[in-house]
Short mmCIF file of C-alpha atoms and ligand atoms in Angstrom, two decimals:
data_model
loop_
_atom_site.label_atom_id
_atom_site.label_comp_id
_atom_site.label_asym_id
_atom_site.label_seq_id
_atom_site.Cartn_x
_atom_site.Cartn_y
_atom_site.Cartn_z
CA MET A 1174 4.84 -8.77 31.05
CA ARG A 1175 2.10 -6.12 30.11
CA ARG A 1176 -1.07 -8.12 28.66
CA LEU A 1177 -4.37 -6.28 28.83
CA ALA A 1178 -7.31 -8.68 28.69
CA LEU A 1179 -10.58 -7.42 27.43
CA PRO A 1180 -13.27 -9.39 28.98
CA ALA A 1181 -15.96 -7.57 26.97
CA LEU A 1182 -14.35 -8.17 24.03
CA ALA A 1183 -13.36 -11.84 24.35
CA LEU A 1184 -16.49 -12.71 23.67
CA ALA A 1185 -16.39 -16.14 21.35
CA LEU A 1186 -19.72 -16.56 19.15
CA LEU A 1187 -20.77 -20.03 17.87
CA LEU A 1188 -23.24 -20.07 14.81
CA THR A 1189 -24.41 -23.28 13.78
CA GLY A 1190 -25.87 -23.62 10.73
CA CYS A 1191 -29.16 -25.65 10.04
CA GLY A 1192 -28.03 -29.17 9.84
CA SER A 1193 -25.43 -28.86 7.20
CA GLY A 1194 -22.78 -29.18 9.69
CA ALA A 1195 -21.54 -25.77 8.87
CA ALA A 1196 -20.47 -23.52 11.78
CA THR A 1197 -18.85 -20.21 12.09
CA VAL A 1198 -16.66 -19.04 15.05
CA GLN A 1199 -15.44 -15.41 16.14
CA ASN A 1200 -13.14 -14.06 18.50
CA SER A 1201 -11.38 -10.77 19.57
CA LEU A 1202 -8.20 -10.00 21.70
CA PHE A 1203 -5.95 -7.51 22.82
CA ALA A 1204 -2.40 -7.86 20.92
CA MET A 1205 0.40 -5.66 19.75
CA ASP A 1206 -1.28 -2.63 20.73
CA THR A 1207 -4.73 -3.17 18.80
CA VAL A 1208 -7.80 -5.16 19.03
CA MET A 1209 -7.67 -8.31 16.91
CA SER A 1210 -10.72 -10.17 15.64
CA PHE A 1211 -10.82 -13.70 13.86
CA THR A 1212 -13.66 -15.15 12.05
CA LEU A 1213 -13.34 -18.80 11.05
CA ASN A 1214 -15.85 -21.13 9.12
CA GLY A 1215 -15.81 -24.78 8.68
CA GLU A 1216 -17.93 -27.56 8.21
CA GLY A 1217 -17.96 -30.54 10.86
CA ASP A 1218 -16.91 -30.05 14.47
CA PRO A 1219 -17.62 -26.65 15.49
CA GLN A 1220 -15.43 -27.36 18.67
CA ALA A 1221 -12.78 -27.75 16.51
CA LEU A 1222 -12.49 -24.55 15.01
CA GLN A 1223 -12.94 -23.04 18.57
CA ASP A 1224 -9.36 -25.42 19.22
CA THR A 1225 -7.95 -23.50 16.23
CA LEU A 1226 -9.07 -19.71 17.10
CA GLY A 1227 -7.64 -20.65 20.75
CA GLU A 1228 -4.30 -21.64 18.94
CA LEU A 1229 -4.31 -18.65 16.43
CA GLY A 1230 -4.55 -16.39 19.75
CA GLU A 1231 -1.78 -18.53 21.56
CA ILE A 1232 0.33 -17.97 18.18
CA ILE A 1233 -0.53 -14.03 18.43
CA HIS A 1234 0.71 -13.65 21.84
CA GLY A 1235 3.90 -16.00 21.24
CA LEU A 1236 5.12 -13.60 18.81
CA GLU A 1237 4.17 -10.55 20.47
CA ASP A 1238 6.01 -11.90 23.73
CA ARG A 1239 9.50 -12.59 21.85
CA MET A 1240 9.05 -9.14 19.21
CA SER A 1241 7.62 -6.35 21.16
CA ALA A 1242 10.04 -3.11 21.54
CA THR A 1243 8.97 -2.15 24.77
CA ASP A 1244 8.25 -5.52 26.63
CA GLU A 1245 11.67 -5.63 28.23
CA ASP A 1246 11.44 -9.87 27.97
CA SER A 1247 11.09 -9.40 24.50
CA GLU A 1248 13.78 -10.67 22.11
CA ILE A 1249 13.99 -7.13 20.33
CA TYR A 1250 14.22 -5.60 23.88
CA ALA A 1251 17.39 -7.65 24.52
CA LEU A 1252 18.66 -6.83 20.67
CA ASN A 1253 18.31 -3.17 21.58
CA HIS A 1254 19.85 -3.38 24.86
CA ALA A 1255 22.98 -5.66 24.21
CA GLN A 1256 25.14 -2.75 23.50
CA GLY A 1257 26.45 -3.87 20.39
CA GLN A 1258 26.76 -7.41 21.62
CA PRO A 1259 24.89 -10.32 19.53
CA VAL A 1260 21.41 -12.01 20.67
CA SER A 1261 19.99 -15.27 20.20
CA LEU A 1262 16.84 -14.94 18.50
CA SER A 1263 13.83 -17.49 18.06
CA PRO A 1264 13.71 -18.33 14.24
CA GLU A 1265 10.46 -16.83 13.80
CA THR A 1266 11.98 -13.26 15.19
CA ALA A 1267 15.39 -13.77 13.16
CA GLU A 1268 13.31 -14.84 10.08
CA LEU A 1269 11.38 -11.66 10.29
CA LEU A 1270 14.12 -9.33 10.98
CA GLU A 1271 15.58 -10.89 8.06
CA GLN A 1272 12.44 -10.68 5.52
CA ALA A 1273 12.06 -6.72 7.02
CA LEU A 1274 15.78 -5.98 6.14
CA GLU A 1275 14.99 -7.49 2.75
CA LEU A 1276 12.03 -5.18 2.60
CA CYS A 1277 14.30 -2.34 3.91
CA ARG A 1278 16.51 -2.76 1.08
CA VAL A 1279 14.30 -3.38 -1.49
CA THR A 1280 12.33 0.28 -0.82
CA GLY A 1281 15.57 1.99 -0.81
CA GLY A 1282 15.28 2.77 3.16
CA ALA A 1283 11.87 4.20 3.21
CA LEU A 1284 11.17 1.23 5.26
CA ASP A 1285 14.17 1.38 8.22
CA ILE A 1286 13.30 -1.03 11.20
CA THR A 1287 15.80 1.01 12.82
CA ALA A 1288 13.62 4.00 13.27
CA TYR A 1289 12.55 3.28 16.66
CA PRO A 1290 14.90 5.86 18.19
CA ALA A 1291 12.89 8.59 16.43
CA VAL A 1292 9.94 6.85 17.48
CA GLU A 1293 10.59 6.95 20.88
CA ALA A 1294 11.91 10.78 20.67
CA TRP A 1295 8.11 11.76 19.48
CA GLY A 1296 6.60 9.83 22.36
CA PHE A 1297 4.89 7.06 20.96
CA PRO A 1298 5.74 3.88 22.67
CA THR A 1299 4.84 5.39 26.10
CA GLY A 1300 2.37 8.51 25.09
CA GLU A 1301 4.80 11.26 26.63
CA TYR A 1302 4.56 13.32 23.06
CA ARG A 1303 6.70 15.76 22.41
CA VAL A 1304 8.43 17.74 19.40
CA PRO A 1305 12.34 17.04 19.23
CA GLY A 1306 14.15 20.19 18.00
CA PRO A 1307 16.44 20.44 15.23
CA GLU A 1308 19.55 19.59 16.77
CA GLU A 1309 18.20 16.06 18.54
CA LEU A 1310 16.55 15.40 14.87
CA ASP A 1311 19.56 15.37 13.27
CA GLN A 1312 21.40 13.28 16.06
CA LEU A 1313 18.58 10.75 15.80
CA VAL A 1314 18.86 10.78 11.59
CA GLY A 1315 22.49 9.41 12.50
CA GLN A 1316 20.91 6.67 14.36
CA ILE A 1317 18.70 5.28 11.76
CA ASP A 1318 20.68 2.99 9.38
CA TYR A 1319 19.32 -0.53 8.89
CA THR A 1320 22.13 -1.45 6.94
CA ARG A 1321 23.89 -2.00 10.14
CA LEU A 1322 21.89 -4.39 11.76
CA GLU A 1323 23.24 -7.91 11.33
CA VAL A 1324 20.96 -10.82 11.09
CA ASP A 1325 22.33 -14.50 11.02
CA GLU A 1326 19.42 -16.52 10.10
CA ALA A 1327 21.51 -19.71 10.39
CA ASP A 1328 22.88 -19.03 13.58
CA GLY A 1329 20.03 -17.60 15.06
CA THR A 1330 21.56 -14.10 16.18
CA ALA A 1331 21.84 -10.52 15.72
CA VAL A 1332 23.75 -7.88 16.70
CA LEU A 1333 23.08 -3.96 16.34
CA PRO A 1334 25.54 -1.18 17.33
CA ALA A 1335 25.04 0.49 20.84
CA GLY A 1336 22.81 3.47 20.99
CA MET A 1337 20.57 1.95 17.60
CA GLU A 1338 17.02 0.37 18.05
CA ALA A 1339 15.10 -2.03 16.01
CA ASP A 1340 11.42 -2.45 16.07
CA LEU A 1341 8.93 -4.54 14.08
CA GLY A 1342 6.16 -2.43 14.49
CA ALA A 1343 5.95 -1.66 10.96
CA VAL A 1344 5.64 -5.43 9.90
CA ALA A 1345 4.88 -7.61 12.89
CA LYS A 1346 1.00 -7.63 12.20
CA GLY A 1347 1.51 -8.80 8.51
CA TYR A 1348 3.98 -11.32 9.35
CA ALA A 1349 1.49 -12.96 12.37
CA GLY A 1350 -0.98 -12.49 9.88
CA ASP A 1351 0.66 -15.07 7.36
CA LEU A 1352 1.70 -17.40 10.15
CA LEU A 1353 -2.09 -17.42 11.05
CA ALA A 1354 -3.31 -18.13 7.67
CA GLU A 1355 -0.62 -20.81 7.35
CA GLN A 1356 -2.12 -22.46 10.62
CA LEU A 1357 -5.39 -22.44 9.26
CA ALA A 1358 -4.59 -24.02 5.95
CA GLU A 1359 -2.16 -26.69 7.76
CA GLN A 1360 -5.85 -27.59 9.69
CA GLY A 1361 -7.70 -27.65 6.29
CA ILE A 1362 -9.79 -24.27 7.11
CA ASP A 1363 -10.25 -22.30 3.92
CA SER A 1364 -12.77 -19.62 4.93
CA ALA A 1365 -11.58 -16.87 7.60
CA LEU A 1366 -11.00 -13.24 7.95
CA LEU A 1367 -8.23 -12.36 9.88
CA ASN A 1368 -8.42 -8.57 11.13
CA LEU A 1369 -5.16 -7.62 13.09
CA GLY A 1370 -6.33 -4.54 13.65
CA GLU A 1371 -7.81 -3.08 10.96
CA SER A 1372 -4.86 -1.99 9.34
CA THR A 1373 -3.84 -5.54 8.39
CA ILE A 1374 -6.33 -7.65 7.22
CA LEU A 1375 -6.08 -11.23 5.73
CA ALA A 1376 -8.92 -12.45 3.60
CA VAL A 1377 -8.73 -16.24 3.71
CA GLY A 1378 -10.61 -18.18 0.91
CA GLU A 1379 -13.96 -16.65 0.61
CA LYS A 1380 -17.49 -16.38 2.38
CA PRO A 1381 -19.13 -19.56 3.01
CA GLU A 1382 -22.04 -18.58 0.29
CA GLY A 1383 -19.14 -18.20 -1.84
CA THR A 1384 -18.85 -14.41 -2.58
CA PRO A 1385 -15.78 -12.39 -1.67
CA TRP A 1386 -14.57 -11.33 1.47
CA ARG A 1387 -15.82 -7.09 1.80
CA ILE A 1388 -13.39 -5.36 3.19
CA ALA A 1389 -13.91 -1.35 4.17
CA VAL A 1390 -11.40 1.18 3.45
CA GLN A 1391 -11.90 4.22 6.31
CA ASP A 1392 -11.29 7.87 4.66
CA PRO A 1393 -8.08 9.12 6.18
CA ALA A 1394 -10.01 12.45 6.64
CA GLY A 1395 -12.75 11.34 8.46
CA GLU A 1396 -14.41 8.63 10.33
CA GLY A 1397 -16.47 7.07 7.38
CA TYR A 1398 -15.57 4.80 4.88
CA LEU A 1399 -14.48 6.02 1.18
CA GLY A 1400 -15.25 2.21 -0.06
CA VAL A 1401 -15.16 -1.33 -0.28
CA LEU A 1402 -12.87 -3.73 -1.35
CA GLU A 1403 -13.99 -7.39 -2.37
CA LEU A 1404 -11.20 -9.77 -1.95
CA ARG A 1405 -10.72 -13.45 -2.02
CA ASP A 1406 -7.01 -15.11 -0.71
CA ARG A 1407 -5.51 -11.65 -0.28
CA ALA A 1408 -3.89 -9.71 2.38
CA LEU A 1409 -4.02 -6.22 2.82
CA GLY A 1410 -2.45 -3.41 5.03
CA THR A 1411 -2.76 0.01 5.60
CA SER A 1412 -0.66 2.59 6.86
CA GLY A 1413 -1.74 6.28 7.54
CA GLY A 1414 -1.09 9.42 9.62
CA TYR A 1415 -4.74 9.20 11.34
CA GLN A 1416 -4.01 5.62 12.78
CA ARG A 1417 -1.98 6.90 15.72
CA TYR A 1418 -0.95 10.54 15.89
CA PHE A 1419 -0.72 13.95 18.39
CA GLU A 1420 -1.67 17.66 17.76
CA SER A 1421 0.95 20.40 19.33
CA GLY A 1422 1.31 23.85 18.21
CA GLY A 1423 -1.51 23.47 15.40
CA GLN A 1424 0.22 20.56 13.75
CA THR A 1425 -0.28 16.96 13.78
CA TYR A 1426 2.37 14.51 14.30
CA TRP A 1427 2.00 11.10 13.42
CA HIS A 1428 3.63 7.34 14.09
CA ILE A 1429 4.96 6.76 10.36
CA MET A 1430 8.73 8.34 10.25
CA ASP A 1431 10.57 9.37 7.11
CA PRO A 1432 13.95 7.72 8.06
CA ALA A 1433 15.83 11.05 6.47
CA THR A 1434 14.77 13.40 8.82
CA ALA A 1435 13.64 11.50 12.14
CA ALA A 1436 10.02 13.27 11.52
CA PRO A 1437 6.67 12.01 10.92
CA ALA A 1438 6.56 11.44 7.22
CA ARG A 1439 5.09 14.30 5.36
CA SER A 1440 4.80 12.98 1.82
CA GLY A 1441 1.26 14.48 0.90
CA LEU A 1442 -0.54 11.04 1.41
CA ALA A 1443 -2.91 10.69 3.89
CA GLY A 1444 -3.01 6.75 3.62
CA VAL A 1445 -2.09 3.89 1.74
CA THR A 1446 -3.50 0.26 1.20
CA VAL A 1447 -1.52 -2.36 -0.17
CA VAL A 1448 -3.13 -5.75 -1.41
CA SER A 1449 -1.06 -8.78 -2.32
CA SER A 1450 -1.08 -12.35 -1.24
CA SER A 1451 1.42 -11.82 1.63
CA GLY A 1452 0.36 -9.82 4.79
CA LEU A 1453 3.93 -9.16 5.56
CA LEU A 1454 4.54 -7.62 2.19
CA CYS A 1455 1.31 -5.50 2.69
CA ASP A 1456 2.41 -4.56 5.77
CA GLY A 1457 5.84 -3.26 5.16
CA LEU A 1458 4.99 -1.82 1.60
CA SER A 1459 1.96 0.24 3.03
CA THR A 1460 4.32 1.96 5.60
CA ALA A 1461 7.12 2.52 3.06
CA LEU A 1462 5.12 3.96 0.11
CA PHE A 1463 3.45 6.19 2.76
CA VAL A 1464 6.81 7.60 3.43
CA MET A 1465 7.72 7.80 -0.45
CA GLY A 1466 4.58 9.27 -1.43
CA LEU A 1467 2.53 9.63 -4.26
CA GLU A 1468 5.02 10.10 -7.17
CA GLU A 1469 7.84 8.05 -5.78
CA GLY A 1470 5.74 5.39 -4.97
CA VAL A 1471 3.79 5.11 -8.27
CA GLN A 1472 7.28 4.88 -9.43
CA PHE A 1473 8.23 1.96 -7.19
CA TRP A 1474 4.82 0.12 -8.42
CA ARG A 1475 5.92 0.53 -11.64
CA ASP A 1476 9.44 -0.87 -11.35
CA HIS A 1477 8.62 -3.60 -8.82
CA GLN A 1478 6.00 -5.35 -10.62
CA SER A 1479 7.63 -9.00 -9.86
CA LEU A 1480 6.47 -8.34 -6.22
CA GLU A 1481 3.00 -8.58 -7.45
CA PHE A 1482 0.93 -6.37 -5.43
CA GLU A 1483 -1.85 -3.64 -6.14
CA VAL A 1484 -1.94 -0.07 -4.17
CA LEU A 1485 -4.84 2.56 -3.50
CA PHE A 1486 -3.06 5.86 -2.59
CA VAL A 1487 -5.19 8.38 -0.83
CA THR A 1488 -3.66 11.71 -0.93
CA ASP A 1489 -4.17 14.76 1.87
CA GLU A 1490 -6.65 16.13 -0.89
CA GLY A 1491 -8.67 13.30 -0.89
CA GLU A 1492 -7.86 12.36 -4.46
CA LEU A 1493 -7.65 8.40 -5.18
CA TYR A 1494 -5.26 6.74 -7.14
CA LEU A 1495 -5.59 2.91 -8.07
CA THR A 1496 -3.28 0.52 -9.80
CA PRO A 1497 -5.60 -1.48 -12.28
CA GLY A 1498 -5.61 -4.57 -10.30
CA LEU A 1499 -7.68 -3.22 -7.91
CA GLU A 1500 -10.20 -1.62 -10.49
CA ASP A 1501 -12.95 -4.30 -10.30
CA SER A 1502 -12.80 -5.05 -6.54
CA PHE A 1503 -12.55 -1.54 -5.37
CA SER A 1504 -16.14 0.50 -5.32
CA LEU A 1505 -16.51 4.25 -3.57
CA THR A 1506 -18.93 3.77 -0.77
CA GLU A 1507 -22.30 6.06 -1.60
CA GLU A 1508 -21.35 9.20 0.21
CA TYR A 1509 -18.04 9.21 -1.60
CA ARG A 1510 -19.16 8.26 -5.28
CA ASP A 1511 -18.53 11.85 -6.71
CA ARG A 1512 -14.96 11.30 -5.48
CA GLY A 1513 -12.14 11.15 -8.34
CA VAL A 1514 -10.59 7.89 -8.73
CA THR A 1515 -7.67 7.51 -10.91
CA VAL A 1516 -6.56 4.21 -12.25
CA LEU A 1517 -2.97 4.08 -12.91
CA SER A 1518 -1.15 2.27 -15.71
P1 LIG B 780 -0.16 0.31 12.24
O1 LIG B 780 1.73 -0.22 12.86
O2 LIG B 780 -0.57 1.28 12.83
O3 LIG B 780 -0.44 -0.35 11.44
P2 LIG B 780 2.24 0.75 10.00
O4 LIG B 780 2.25 -0.46 9.71
O5 LIG B 780 2.61 1.96 9.08
O6 LIG B 780 1.61 1.14 11.07
O7 LIG B 780 3.69 0.92 11.09
C1 LIG B 780 4.01 1.67 12.07
C2 LIG B 780 4.84 1.91 13.24
O8 LIG B 780 6.47 1.15 12.52
C3 LIG B 780 5.05 2.70 13.91
O9 LIG B 780 4.50 2.68 15.13
C4 LIG B 780 6.55 2.59 14.29
O10 LIG B 780 6.96 1.82 15.56
C5 LIG B 780 7.23 1.82 12.87
N1 LIG B 780 7.77 2.74 11.98
C6 LIG B 780 7.55 4.36 11.98
N2 LIG B 780 8.31 4.80 11.02
C7 LIG B 780 8.71 3.55 10.25
C8 LIG B 780 9.37 3.56 8.97
N3 LIG B 780 10.06 4.54 8.51
N4 LIG B 780 10.25 2.22 9.07
C9 LIG B 780 10.13 1.14 9.60
N5 LIG B 780 9.23 1.17 11.05
C10 LIG B 780 8.83 2.23 11.07
MG1 LIG B 781 3.28 -1.53 8.02
#
């Protein structure tokens, strides 16, 4: 199985405070196709914090082994190649499939975890990029339909019709972040920053000095940071066309598919950031809102207040739209201070 070790990044820092017993430990690892980094703060024995860091890494690699769409030993791979036969799943995979299906339903299929045949046809898993023709796209649209994926969480099984393929890429990092945060809570660690590859971040508690975690929001159109979100006990998920893409014939094609066309979603949005208490919700909704676009996405937010999430939309033109719950926590960086920000209602 494929596991890239990044020796240069696998540094573990130990910064022990002066006599107070306060310690900070950090670690980076490569998993789920991205570089993740975890910072934990705590009192007492720094070795215990180090051990916890090790456990977080094991949880992540364990999830990746089960849920990767490309790893031939994974449960998702088995599901995708079972030719319509039921496959057995671990409780975590069954739980995530079920919860992801719920998000597919809630978002009316903007999130569709069976979009993988399209993701593959465009070459994203292998990097052998290509632009499928109209007939191929038509056929791919017919292969995407989350309602045909059946998950029996109690039995720990799932079944998918032959020719269809599922992929948890849009939700796995958020779910993983939630499991890591649970693990920290069990161990009484109440200050941590879990960065699962920039697009999914969990701000656990606050900084040791009692201030919120400060999380930079990338400018989808450039290298810089649009602004900063100050968060306490919140998860954040970002989806954007700038995160993984290729260019062909003067066009840019990215890794987020519109299930209705089997082609990269062009909704007029360049990026969407969702903030809530659930990593899974943030991850799933950021992908779905990116597919929906601004108008539909704002309506979705208005219609689903009970989900308790906030959104920062960035359009292709670089305009920013913010739900009111983020007004106090978001600030533009200096270079972007003239940028128009609309607070939604
Ligand atoms: P990232 O993985 O960069 O954080 P997302 O969370 O938005 O970004 O997930 C994108 C991944 O989800 C793609 O790489 C692909 O595997 C899968 N995917 C693409 N489009 C959809 C979609 N409409 N619904 C569900 N999964 C999708
Ligand atoms: Mg996502």
